[in-house]
Amino acid sequence: MNESNNSRKRQRKNMKESDDGDTNSFEEDSNNTFSNQKKKQLKGIITSLMLLDEQEKCDEEDQNRASCEEKQLLEANYKKKSRTMVEYYSNVQDYYTEIEETDRMKRKKSRAIAGAAAISAAANGLANKGTGDAKQASGGQQRRLWVKNRDKEWWDECNRPDYPDEEFKQAFRMSKATFDMICDELHSFIAKEDTTLRNAIPVKQRVAVCIWRLATGEPLRLVSKRFGLGISTCHKLVLEVCSAIRNVLMPKYLQWPDDDSLKKIKNDFESISGIPNVVGSMYTTHIPIIAPKISVAAYFNKRHTERNQKTSYSITVQGVVDPQGIFTDVCIGWPGSMPDDQVLEKSALYQRANGGLLKDVWIVGSSGYPLMDWVLVPYTQQHLTWTQHAFNEKIGEIQKVAKNAFTKLKGRWSCLQKRTEVKLQDLPVVLGACCVLHNICEMRNDELDPKLMVELVDDEMLPEVALRSINSMKARDAIAHNLLHHCHAGTGFL
């Protein structure tokens, strides 16, 4: 009985273990199946994503290809249109050029016909009425063809014999007598003859155009309106008259004094300052110009630019004057960037002095010049003695003579105060003419209206080598000592 029970128990146990084993194997099979399904799903997703990326890349490449083709098409169309427009404008330009050439030929032929007619009329007039009537008829006919009628009322009024001298002097900065003298001096050099085409401009009107332009500094278009002449004609007249003044009048009115004149100059300067053997007072000023096309840096004026906060270009004018403020030597045209001592070294005066022209005499300059055997300048060190102060005071009185001369020069000829329309290469001629006209006015006692006086603004830069001669330093000390010893030195510095 017990054995049968034990056997039944073992059978039930074996059946249970068998069921458990079947259950475990089923679960394992189920798990394996699920994982396989998951893997398949993931592979499918990954494959789909890869396909999407490839598709996107393909679409992007197609889009880029299409845009490149479109760009190339647009560029081709643009080039085609550009070529078409260039050809069109070229044809238009050729067309108008051809028309202009045709018109020019027609005008040329008409002028030739008119000239032939005028000559024929003149010949007929000579045959029928005489030479004078023929010229008058021919001239009148050609003036109607060639000369533009302009208003000359202002100049005709100034040119009247009864025109007030004060008003004339106010306009031309000189008296009528001085103006007439200049016209007489230049007549044979600037006079022109009448032609069959037009009457020549009178000498007085030529000189007046030049002097009024220098005196007022007005632009050429206003000069043209004043005198009833063309702008280009006025510009040409200014240069022609200035050139004649330089070539004809400069040798007479601006030259180095002879021995007799030098003696008088020495005495006059010594009476002013007590310093012996002074033959001139020297100063260098700057004339504003328009920025040149070449060597711009050389003409750049740094000191004027810093003061005015505006870019400035200039050329220099170095002048030596006598006690009456009359120029005896000028050096014109060196660039505005050069200091005074370098301008002096470039001048003809420096070369003549080295050749012995200024032996045993002095030319007084400012502190911008070096002390040399013939150039006398003030003391520039910081701590000056009583004697040195007194010397500087007396030498300053001689310097004032040159500064006053340049003040009158710029005040009388206002063209020197502003940038002119004259080309750089023509400026030395114009500036030289201004200096000569200044001398003529001063010699003839044509006083300048004090209202026209201007203030000079020229900075003095100490030269790099301020002392060029030991002997000149000893001579200056001796002059300073003699001034104080003989009671010539003033006390203004106190």
Short mmCIF file of C-alpha atoms in Angstrom, two decimals:
data_model
loop_
_atom_site.label_atom_id
_atom_site.label_comp_id
_atom_site.label_asym_id
_atom_site.label_seq_id
_atom_site.Cartn_x
_atom_site.Cartn_y
_atom_site.Cartn_z
CA MET A 1 0.00 0.00 0.00
CA ASN A 2 2.77 2.37 0.88
CA GLU A 3 4.77 1.44 -2.17
CA SER A 4 1.84 2.12 -4.46
CA ASN A 5 1.41 5.56 -2.93
CA ASN A 6 5.09 6.36 -3.40
CA SER A 7 4.99 5.33 -7.03
CA ARG A 8 1.98 7.57 -7.68
CA LYS A 9 3.82 10.47 -6.08
CA ARG A 10 6.86 9.90 -8.28
CA GLN A 11 4.67 9.81 -11.38
CA ARG A 12 2.96 13.07 -10.46
CA LYS A 13 6.38 14.64 -9.76
CA ASN A 14 7.75 13.52 -13.11
CA MET A 15 4.67 14.83 -14.90
CA LYS A 16 5.05 18.20 -13.17
CA GLU A 17 8.71 18.46 -14.10
CA SER A 18 7.83 17.53 -17.63
CA ASP A 19 5.16 20.27 -17.73
CA ASP A 20 7.57 22.81 -16.25
CA GLY A 21 10.18 21.94 -18.87
CA ASP A 22 7.66 22.28 -21.65
CA THR A 23 6.55 25.62 -20.24
CA ASN A 24 10.13 26.95 -20.03
CA SER A 25 10.98 25.86 -23.56
CA PHE A 26 7.79 27.53 -24.84
CA GLU A 27 8.67 30.78 -23.10
CA GLU A 28 12.19 30.69 -24.56
CA ASP A 29 10.79 30.09 -28.03
CA SER A 30 8.37 32.98 -27.58
CA ASN A 31 11.15 35.33 -26.46
CA ASN A 32 13.34 34.39 -29.40
CA THR A 33 10.51 35.02 -31.79
CA PHE A 34 9.78 38.48 -30.32
CA SER A 35 13.42 39.58 -30.44
CA ASN A 36 13.67 38.48 -34.03
CA GLN A 37 10.60 40.51 -34.89
CA LYS A 38 12.07 43.59 -33.13
CA LYS A 39 15.32 43.24 -35.03
CA LYS A 40 13.47 43.00 -38.30
CA GLN A 41 11.45 46.09 -37.45
CA LEU A 42 14.62 48.07 -36.55
CA LYS A 43 16.32 46.97 -39.74
CA GLY A 44 13.30 48.10 -41.68
CA ILE A 45 13.31 51.51 -39.96
CA ILE A 46 17.04 51.98 -40.54
CA THR A 47 16.68 51.00 -44.15
CA SER A 48 13.82 53.46 -44.55
CA LEU A 49 15.89 56.28 -43.02
CA MET A 50 18.82 55.50 -45.27
CA LEU A 51 16.56 55.53 -48.27
CA LEU A 52 15.11 58.87 -47.16
CA ASP A 53 18.62 60.36 -46.80
CA GLU A 54 19.65 59.13 -50.20
CA GLN A 55 16.46 60.50 -51.67
CA GLU A 56 17.05 63.87 -49.99
CA LYS A 57 20.60 63.97 -51.34
CA CYS A 58 19.40 63.17 -54.78
CA ASP A 59 16.74 65.90 -54.58
CA GLU A 60 19.36 68.41 -53.36
CA GLU A 61 21.73 67.52 -56.19
CA ASP A 62 18.91 67.89 -58.70
CA GLN A 63 18.01 71.27 -57.21
CA ASN A 64 21.64 72.48 -57.33
CA ARG A 65 21.97 71.28 -60.88
CA ALA A 66 18.81 73.11 -61.85
CA SER A 67 19.95 76.33 -60.13
CA CYS A 68 23.37 76.15 -61.86
CA GLU A 69 21.70 75.71 -65.21
CA GLU A 70 19.39 78.62 -64.46
CA LYS A 71 22.36 80.79 -63.39
CA GLN A 72 24.27 79.95 -66.55
CA LEU A 73 21.22 80.76 -68.59
CA LEU A 74 20.84 84.14 -66.84
CA GLU A 75 24.52 84.96 -67.34
CA ALA A 76 24.31 84.06 -70.98
CA ASN A 77 21.24 86.29 -71.39
CA TYR A 78 22.98 89.16 -69.53
CA LYS A 79 26.08 88.91 -71.72
CA LYS A 80 23.93 88.81 -74.80
CA LYS A 81 21.97 91.88 -73.71
CA SER A 82 25.20 93.70 -72.75
CA ARG A 83 26.71 93.03 -76.15
CA THR A 84 23.52 94.23 -77.77
CA MET A 85 23.50 97.47 -75.73
CA VAL A 86 27.20 98.13 -76.42
CA GLU A 87 26.65 97.62 -80.11
CA TYR A 88 23.60 99.88 -79.98
CA TYR A 89 25.39 102.74 -78.19
CA SER A 90 28.41 102.31 -80.43
CA ASN A 91 26.18 102.66 -83.47
CA VAL A 92 24.48 105.69 -81.92
CA GLN A 93 27.83 107.29 -81.14
CA ASP A 94 29.07 106.62 -84.66
CA TYR A 95 25.87 108.12 -85.99
CA TYR A 96 26.21 111.32 -83.98
CA THR A 97 29.92 111.53 -84.76
CA GLU A 98 29.10 111.33 -88.41
CA ILE A 99 26.45 114.02 -88.00
CA GLU A 100 28.87 116.29 -86.11
CA GLU A 101 31.54 115.76 -88.74
CA THR A 102 29.03 116.61 -91.43
CA ASP A 103 27.95 119.76 -89.56
CA ARG A 104 31.58 120.72 -89.02
CA MET A 105 32.30 120.39 -92.70
CA LYS A 106 29.22 122.46 -93.50
CA ARG A 107 30.29 125.18 -91.07
CA LYS A 108 33.80 125.10 -92.50
CA LYS A 109 32.45 125.48 -96.00
CA SER A 110 30.11 128.28 -94.92
CA ARG A 111 32.99 130.09 -93.20
CA ALA A 112 35.11 129.69 -96.32
CA ILE A 113 32.28 131.06 -98.44
CA ALA A 114 31.73 133.93 -96.00
CA GLY A 115 35.45 134.69 -95.97
CA ALA A 116 35.57 134.66 -99.73
CA ALA A 117 32.56 136.94 -99.82
CA ALA A 118 34.18 139.29 -97.34
CA ILE A 119 37.40 139.39 -99.33
CA SER A 120 35.41 140.00 -102.50
CA ALA A 121 33.45 142.76 -100.80
CA ALA A 122 36.67 144.29 -99.55
CA ALA A 123 38.17 144.14 -103.02
CA ASN A 124 35.09 145.78 -104.51
CA GLY A 125 35.19 148.41 -101.81
CA LEU A 126 38.84 149.13 -102.52
CA ALA A 127 38.05 149.50 -106.20
CA ASN A 128 35.00 151.72 -105.72
CA LYS A 129 35.39 153.66 -102.47
CA GLY A 130 39.06 153.44 -101.42
CA THR A 131 41.04 151.53 -98.83
CA GLY A 132 39.55 153.03 -95.66
CA ASP A 133 35.92 152.48 -96.64
CA ALA A 134 36.69 148.90 -97.74
CA LYS A 135 38.28 148.00 -94.40
CA GLN A 136 35.38 149.50 -92.53
CA ALA A 137 32.80 147.59 -94.59
CA SER A 138 34.71 144.34 -94.41
CA GLY A 139 35.34 144.68 -90.69
CA GLY A 140 31.72 145.44 -89.96
CA GLN A 141 30.54 142.44 -91.93
CA GLN A 142 33.04 140.06 -90.26
CA ARG A 143 32.33 141.34 -86.77
CA ARG A 144 28.72 140.37 -87.27
CA LEU A 145 29.89 136.88 -88.23
CA TRP A 146 32.75 136.30 -85.81
CA VAL A 147 32.56 138.56 -82.75
CA LYS A 148 29.98 138.11 -80.03
CA ASN A 149 28.52 141.38 -78.84
CA ARG A 150 29.34 141.88 -75.13
CA ASP A 151 28.64 144.65 -72.67
CA LYS A 152 31.73 146.89 -72.17
CA GLU A 153 29.93 149.67 -70.38
CA TRP A 154 31.94 149.40 -67.14
CA TRP A 155 35.32 149.59 -68.85
CA ASP A 156 34.19 152.35 -71.20
CA GLU A 157 33.15 154.33 -68.13
CA CYS A 158 36.53 153.77 -66.40
CA ASN A 159 38.40 154.70 -69.57
CA ARG A 160 36.78 158.13 -69.85
CA PRO A 161 39.26 161.03 -69.40
CA ASP A 162 37.04 162.67 -66.79
CA TYR A 163 36.62 159.49 -64.72
CA PRO A 164 37.47 160.30 -61.05
CA ASP A 165 41.01 159.31 -60.14
CA GLU A 166 40.00 158.07 -56.68
CA GLU A 167 37.48 155.62 -58.10
CA PHE A 168 40.00 154.46 -60.68
CA LYS A 169 42.59 153.92 -57.95
CA GLN A 170 40.09 152.00 -55.86
CA ALA A 171 39.46 149.61 -58.75
CA PHE A 172 43.02 149.22 -60.07
CA ARG A 173 45.11 149.96 -56.92
CA MET A 174 47.06 152.68 -58.77
CA SER A 175 46.51 156.17 -60.11
CA LYS A 176 45.51 156.86 -63.70
CA ALA A 177 48.92 158.46 -64.31
CA THR A 178 50.72 155.30 -63.19
CA PHE A 179 48.38 153.16 -65.28
CA ASP A 180 49.01 155.28 -68.37
CA MET A 181 52.78 155.09 -67.79
CA ILE A 182 52.62 151.27 -67.67
CA CYS A 183 50.55 151.21 -70.87
CA ASP A 184 53.11 153.43 -72.61
CA GLU A 185 55.99 151.21 -71.46
CA LEU A 186 54.29 148.04 -72.71
CA HIS A 187 52.62 149.40 -75.82
CA SER A 188 55.14 148.17 -78.39
CA PHE A 189 55.25 144.69 -76.83
CA ILE A 190 51.56 143.86 -76.40
CA ALA A 191 49.85 145.93 -79.12
CA LYS A 192 48.09 143.94 -81.85
CA GLU A 193 47.00 145.01 -85.34
CA ASP A 194 43.48 144.91 -86.68
CA THR A 195 42.63 142.13 -89.14
CA THR A 196 39.93 141.68 -91.73
CA LEU A 197 38.07 139.45 -89.32
CA ARG A 198 38.07 141.61 -86.19
CA ASN A 199 39.50 144.69 -84.53
CA ALA A 200 42.35 144.22 -82.07
CA ILE A 201 41.79 144.78 -78.35
CA PRO A 202 43.29 148.17 -77.36
CA VAL A 203 46.46 148.23 -75.25
CA LYS A 204 44.76 150.01 -72.33
CA GLN A 205 42.03 147.40 -72.18
CA ARG A 206 44.64 144.61 -72.25
CA VAL A 207 46.57 146.10 -69.36
CA ALA A 208 43.37 146.89 -67.46
CA VAL A 209 42.17 143.26 -67.68
CA CYS A 210 45.45 142.04 -66.18
CA ILE A 211 45.74 144.64 -63.41
CA TRP A 212 42.08 144.38 -62.35
CA ARG A 213 42.39 140.60 -62.17
CA LEU A 214 45.54 140.87 -60.00
CA ALA A 215 44.04 143.61 -57.84
CA THR A 216 40.72 141.94 -57.06
CA GLY A 217 41.49 138.25 -57.45
CA GLU A 218 38.04 137.82 -58.96
CA PRO A 219 37.39 134.70 -61.09
CA LEU A 220 37.76 134.98 -64.85
CA ARG A 221 34.02 134.81 -65.46
CA LEU A 222 33.58 138.13 -63.58
CA VAL A 223 36.57 139.65 -65.39
CA SER A 224 34.85 138.63 -68.63
CA LYS A 225 31.64 140.43 -67.65
CA ARG A 226 33.49 143.58 -66.56
CA PHE A 227 35.42 144.06 -69.78
CA GLY A 228 33.06 142.50 -72.33
CA LEU A 229 35.54 139.83 -73.42
CA GLY A 230 35.53 136.05 -73.50
CA ILE A 231 36.78 134.08 -70.51
CA SER A 232 39.59 132.41 -72.46
CA THR A 233 40.55 135.79 -73.93
CA CYS A 234 40.84 137.30 -70.44
CA HIS A 235 42.99 134.42 -69.23
CA LYS A 236 45.27 134.79 -72.24
CA LEU A 237 45.55 138.56 -71.73
CA VAL A 238 46.51 138.17 -68.05
CA LEU A 239 49.38 135.83 -68.91
CA GLU A 240 50.53 137.93 -71.87
CA VAL A 241 50.63 141.19 -69.92
CA CYS A 242 52.27 139.56 -66.87
CA SER A 243 54.93 138.09 -69.14
CA ALA A 244 55.54 141.51 -70.72
CA ILE A 245 55.80 143.13 -67.27
CA ARG A 246 58.39 140.56 -66.22
CA ASN A 247 60.44 140.83 -69.41
CA VAL A 248 60.18 144.58 -70.00
CA LEU A 249 59.59 146.31 -66.66
CA MET A 250 61.40 144.00 -64.21
CA PRO A 251 64.91 144.93 -65.44
CA LYS A 252 63.98 148.62 -64.88
CA TYR A 253 62.02 148.49 -61.64
CA LEU A 254 63.24 145.37 -59.77
CA GLN A 255 67.00 145.01 -59.72
CA TRP A 256 69.89 144.90 -57.27
CA PRO A 257 71.08 148.45 -56.40
CA ASP A 258 74.27 149.89 -57.79
CA ASP A 259 77.10 151.18 -55.55
CA ASP A 260 75.66 154.67 -55.13
CA SER A 261 72.23 153.31 -54.23
CA LEU A 262 73.79 150.85 -51.76
CA LYS A 263 75.46 153.71 -49.86
CA LYS A 264 72.12 155.45 -49.43
CA ILE A 265 70.44 152.19 -48.38
CA LYS A 266 73.14 151.57 -45.73
CA ASN A 267 72.69 155.06 -44.32
CA ASP A 268 68.91 154.76 -44.23
CA PHE A 269 68.95 151.38 -42.45
CA GLU A 270 71.56 152.63 -39.98
CA SER A 271 69.39 155.63 -39.19
CA ILE A 272 66.49 153.24 -38.51
CA SER A 273 68.34 150.76 -36.28
CA GLY A 274 71.88 151.93 -35.61
CA ILE A 275 73.24 148.74 -37.27
CA PRO A 276 75.83 149.56 -39.97
CA ASN A 277 76.32 148.00 -43.42
CA VAL A 278 72.76 146.67 -43.83
CA VAL A 279 71.74 146.56 -47.50
CA GLY A 280 68.41 144.74 -47.27
CA SER A 281 65.64 143.25 -45.16
CA MET A 282 64.56 139.71 -46.12
CA TYR A 283 61.29 137.84 -45.61
CA THR A 284 59.63 134.71 -47.03
CA THR A 285 55.87 134.36 -47.42
CA HIS A 286 53.55 131.64 -48.72
CA ILE A 287 51.03 131.96 -51.56
CA PRO A 288 48.09 129.48 -51.47
CA ILE A 289 47.60 127.27 -54.53
CA ILE A 290 45.27 124.51 -55.68
CA ALA A 291 46.62 121.02 -55.02
CA PRO A 292 48.94 120.24 -57.95
CA LYS A 293 48.64 117.04 -59.96
CA ILE A 294 52.28 116.10 -59.42
CA SER A 295 54.54 116.31 -56.34
CA VAL A 296 51.57 117.02 -54.07
CA ALA A 297 53.52 116.26 -50.88
CA ALA A 298 56.20 118.82 -51.78
CA TYR A 299 53.63 121.67 -51.89
CA PHE A 300 51.72 120.56 -48.78
CA ASN A 301 51.87 123.29 -46.12
CA LYS A 302 51.75 121.47 -42.81
CA ARG A 303 51.76 124.55 -40.54
CA HIS A 304 48.90 126.31 -42.36
CA THR A 305 46.94 123.05 -42.43
CA GLU A 306 47.27 122.57 -38.67
CA ARG A 307 46.30 126.18 -37.96
CA ASN A 308 43.30 126.39 -40.31
CA GLN A 309 42.13 122.76 -39.93
CA LYS A 310 41.99 122.65 -43.71
CA THR A 311 44.40 121.05 -46.15
CA SER A 312 46.64 123.80 -47.58
CA TYR A 313 49.13 123.87 -50.44
CA SER A 314 51.43 126.78 -51.22
CA ILE A 315 54.49 128.09 -53.00
CA THR A 316 57.04 130.48 -51.49
CA VAL A 317 58.08 134.03 -52.34
CA GLN A 318 61.36 135.23 -50.82
CA GLY A 319 62.03 138.94 -51.13
CA VAL A 320 64.71 141.46 -50.14
CA VAL A 321 63.60 145.09 -49.79
CA ASP A 322 65.26 148.47 -49.26
CA PRO A 323 64.29 150.96 -46.50
CA GLN A 324 61.36 152.24 -48.64
CA GLY A 325 59.88 148.73 -48.92
CA ILE A 326 60.84 148.36 -52.60
CA PHE A 327 61.90 144.89 -53.70
CA THR A 328 65.52 144.58 -54.83
CA ASP A 329 65.55 140.79 -55.18
CA VAL A 330 62.89 138.06 -55.32
CA CYS A 331 62.95 134.27 -55.45
CA ILE A 332 59.60 132.76 -56.47
CA GLY A 333 58.12 129.31 -56.88
CA TRP A 334 59.74 126.86 -54.46
CA PRO A 335 57.31 124.37 -52.79
CA GLY A 336 55.57 125.35 -49.58
CA SER A 337 56.96 122.42 -47.58
CA MET A 338 60.49 123.90 -47.73
CA PRO A 339 61.62 125.95 -44.69
CA ASP A 340 63.02 129.45 -45.14
CA ASP A 341 66.68 128.42 -44.93
CA GLN A 342 66.29 125.87 -47.74
CA VAL A 343 64.51 128.41 -49.95
CA LEU A 344 67.41 130.80 -49.33
CA GLU A 345 69.94 128.16 -50.35
CA LYS A 346 68.03 127.57 -53.62
CA SER A 347 67.88 131.26 -54.53
CA ALA A 348 70.08 133.12 -57.01
CA LEU A 349 70.88 135.60 -54.22
CA TYR A 350 72.65 132.80 -52.30
CA GLN A 351 74.73 131.93 -55.36
CA ARG A 352 75.68 135.57 -55.92
CA ALA A 353 76.60 135.97 -52.27
CA ASN A 354 78.90 132.96 -52.47
CA GLY A 355 80.45 134.64 -55.49
CA GLY A 356 81.35 137.72 -53.44
CA LEU A 357 78.43 140.07 -54.19
CA LEU A 358 77.58 140.62 -50.51
CA LYS A 359 81.04 140.86 -49.01
CA ASP A 360 81.24 143.00 -45.84
CA VAL A 361 77.51 143.80 -45.90
CA TRP A 362 74.46 142.40 -44.13
CA ILE A 363 70.99 141.28 -45.15
CA VAL A 364 68.75 141.09 -42.10
CA GLY A 365 66.50 138.06 -41.78
CA SER A 366 64.18 136.49 -39.24
CA SER A 367 64.98 133.59 -36.92
CA GLY A 368 63.99 131.22 -39.73
CA TYR A 369 67.30 131.94 -41.48
CA PRO A 370 70.76 130.81 -40.38
CA LEU A 371 73.46 133.21 -39.19
CA MET A 372 76.01 133.54 -42.00
CA ASP A 373 78.74 135.92 -43.11
CA TRP A 374 76.16 138.05 -44.94
CA VAL A 375 72.87 137.13 -43.18
CA LEU A 376 72.24 138.78 -39.80
CA VAL A 377 69.52 137.23 -37.61
CA PRO A 378 68.32 137.76 -34.01
CA TYR A 379 69.42 135.72 -31.02
CA THR A 380 67.18 132.69 -30.46
CA GLN A 381 68.42 131.04 -27.26
CA GLN A 382 66.11 131.03 -24.25
CA HIS A 383 68.03 133.09 -21.69
CA LEU A 384 69.14 136.34 -23.33
CA THR A 385 71.34 139.00 -21.82
CA TRP A 386 70.45 142.68 -21.71
CA THR A 387 72.70 143.28 -24.72
CA GLN A 388 71.12 140.49 -26.74
CA HIS A 389 67.60 141.69 -25.94
CA ALA A 390 68.54 145.19 -27.09
CA PHE A 391 70.04 143.83 -30.32
CA ASN A 392 66.89 141.81 -31.09
CA GLU A 393 64.78 144.90 -30.57
CA LYS A 394 66.78 146.95 -33.08
CA ILE A 395 67.02 144.18 -35.65
CA GLY A 396 63.26 143.74 -35.34
CA GLU A 397 62.83 147.30 -36.65
CA ILE A 398 64.62 146.31 -39.85
CA GLN A 399 62.54 143.14 -40.14
CA LYS A 400 59.36 145.23 -40.00
CA VAL A 401 60.36 146.92 -43.25
CA ALA A 402 60.23 143.61 -45.16
CA LYS A 403 57.05 142.45 -43.41
CA ASN A 404 55.31 145.75 -44.21
CA ALA A 405 56.36 145.41 -47.86
CA PHE A 406 54.82 141.94 -48.10
CA THR A 407 51.73 143.19 -46.27
CA LYS A 408 51.28 145.87 -48.93
CA LEU A 409 52.05 143.38 -51.70
CA LYS A 410 49.29 141.00 -50.61
CA GLY A 411 46.90 143.81 -49.75
CA ARG A 412 47.34 145.59 -53.09
CA TRP A 413 47.11 142.41 -55.19
CA SER A 414 44.32 140.36 -53.66
CA CYS A 415 44.97 137.45 -56.03
CA LEU A 416 47.84 136.50 -53.69
CA GLN A 417 45.43 135.90 -50.80
CA LYS A 418 43.42 133.12 -52.44
CA ARG A 419 43.95 130.09 -54.61
CA THR A 420 43.94 131.33 -58.19
CA GLU A 421 42.95 129.72 -61.47
CA VAL A 422 46.49 130.11 -62.81
CA LYS A 423 48.44 126.93 -63.53
CA LEU A 424 51.40 126.12 -61.31
CA GLN A 425 53.95 126.62 -64.10
CA ASP A 426 52.54 130.11 -64.84
CA LEU A 427 52.44 131.31 -61.21
CA PRO A 428 56.07 132.58 -61.05
CA VAL A 429 55.34 134.91 -63.98
CA VAL A 430 52.19 136.27 -62.31
CA LEU A 431 53.85 136.68 -58.90
CA GLY A 432 56.86 138.37 -60.45
CA ALA A 433 54.55 140.83 -62.20
CA CYS A 434 52.87 141.60 -58.85
CA CYS A 435 56.25 142.43 -57.29
CA VAL A 436 57.18 144.71 -60.20
CA LEU A 437 53.82 146.53 -60.07
CA HIS A 438 54.25 146.93 -56.30
CA ASN A 439 57.62 148.62 -56.86
CA ILE A 440 56.18 150.94 -59.50
CA CYS A 441 53.36 152.03 -57.19
CA GLU A 442 55.74 152.58 -54.27
CA MET A 443 58.23 154.54 -56.41
CA ARG A 444 55.42 156.77 -57.69
CA ASN A 445 53.97 157.23 -54.17
CA ASP A 446 50.64 155.59 -54.93
CA GLU A 447 49.55 155.02 -51.35
CA LEU A 448 47.57 151.90 -50.51
CA ASP A 449 44.22 152.19 -48.76
CA PRO A 450 44.80 151.06 -45.14
CA LYS A 451 41.58 149.03 -45.32
CA LEU A 452 43.26 146.73 -47.85
CA MET A 453 46.17 145.84 -45.57
CA VAL A 454 46.26 142.18 -44.53
CA GLU A 455 47.91 140.33 -41.67
CA LEU A 456 50.74 137.99 -42.63
CA VAL A 457 50.47 134.46 -41.26
CA ASP A 458 53.82 132.79 -41.93
CA ASP A 459 55.37 130.55 -39.29
CA GLU A 460 59.09 130.76 -38.67
CA MET A 461 60.92 127.47 -38.21
CA LEU A 462 64.41 127.48 -36.73
CA PRO A 463 66.90 126.01 -39.21
CA GLU A 464 68.58 122.72 -38.40
CA VAL A 465 72.00 124.42 -38.50
CA ALA A 466 71.38 127.92 -37.14
CA LEU A 467 75.07 128.92 -37.09
CA ARG A 468 77.00 128.70 -40.34
CA SER A 469 80.00 130.86 -39.46
CA ILE A 470 82.00 131.54 -36.29
CA ASN A 471 83.12 134.90 -37.65
CA SER A 472 79.50 135.97 -38.11
CA MET A 473 78.75 135.07 -34.49
CA LYS A 474 81.64 137.26 -33.30
CA ALA A 475 80.54 140.07 -35.60
CA ARG A 476 76.98 139.91 -34.26
CA ASP A 477 78.21 140.05 -30.67
CA ALA A 478 80.33 143.08 -31.54
CA ILE A 479 77.36 144.84 -33.16
CA ALA A 480 75.17 144.12 -30.12
CA HIS A 481 77.87 145.46 -27.77
CA ASN A 482 78.36 148.64 -29.82
CA LEU A 483 74.60 149.27 -29.93
CA LEU A 484 74.35 149.19 -26.16
CA HIS A 485 77.67 151.03 -25.62
CA HIS A 486 76.68 153.91 -27.93
CA CYS A 487 73.14 154.09 -26.47
CA HIS A 488 71.49 153.07 -29.75
CA ALA A 489 69.63 150.15 -28.15
CA GLY A 490 66.11 150.81 -26.93
CA THR A 491 64.38 149.56 -23.81
CA GLY A 492 61.16 148.28 -25.36
CA PHE A 493 61.99 144.71 -24.35
CA LEU A 494 61.71 145.73 -20.68
#
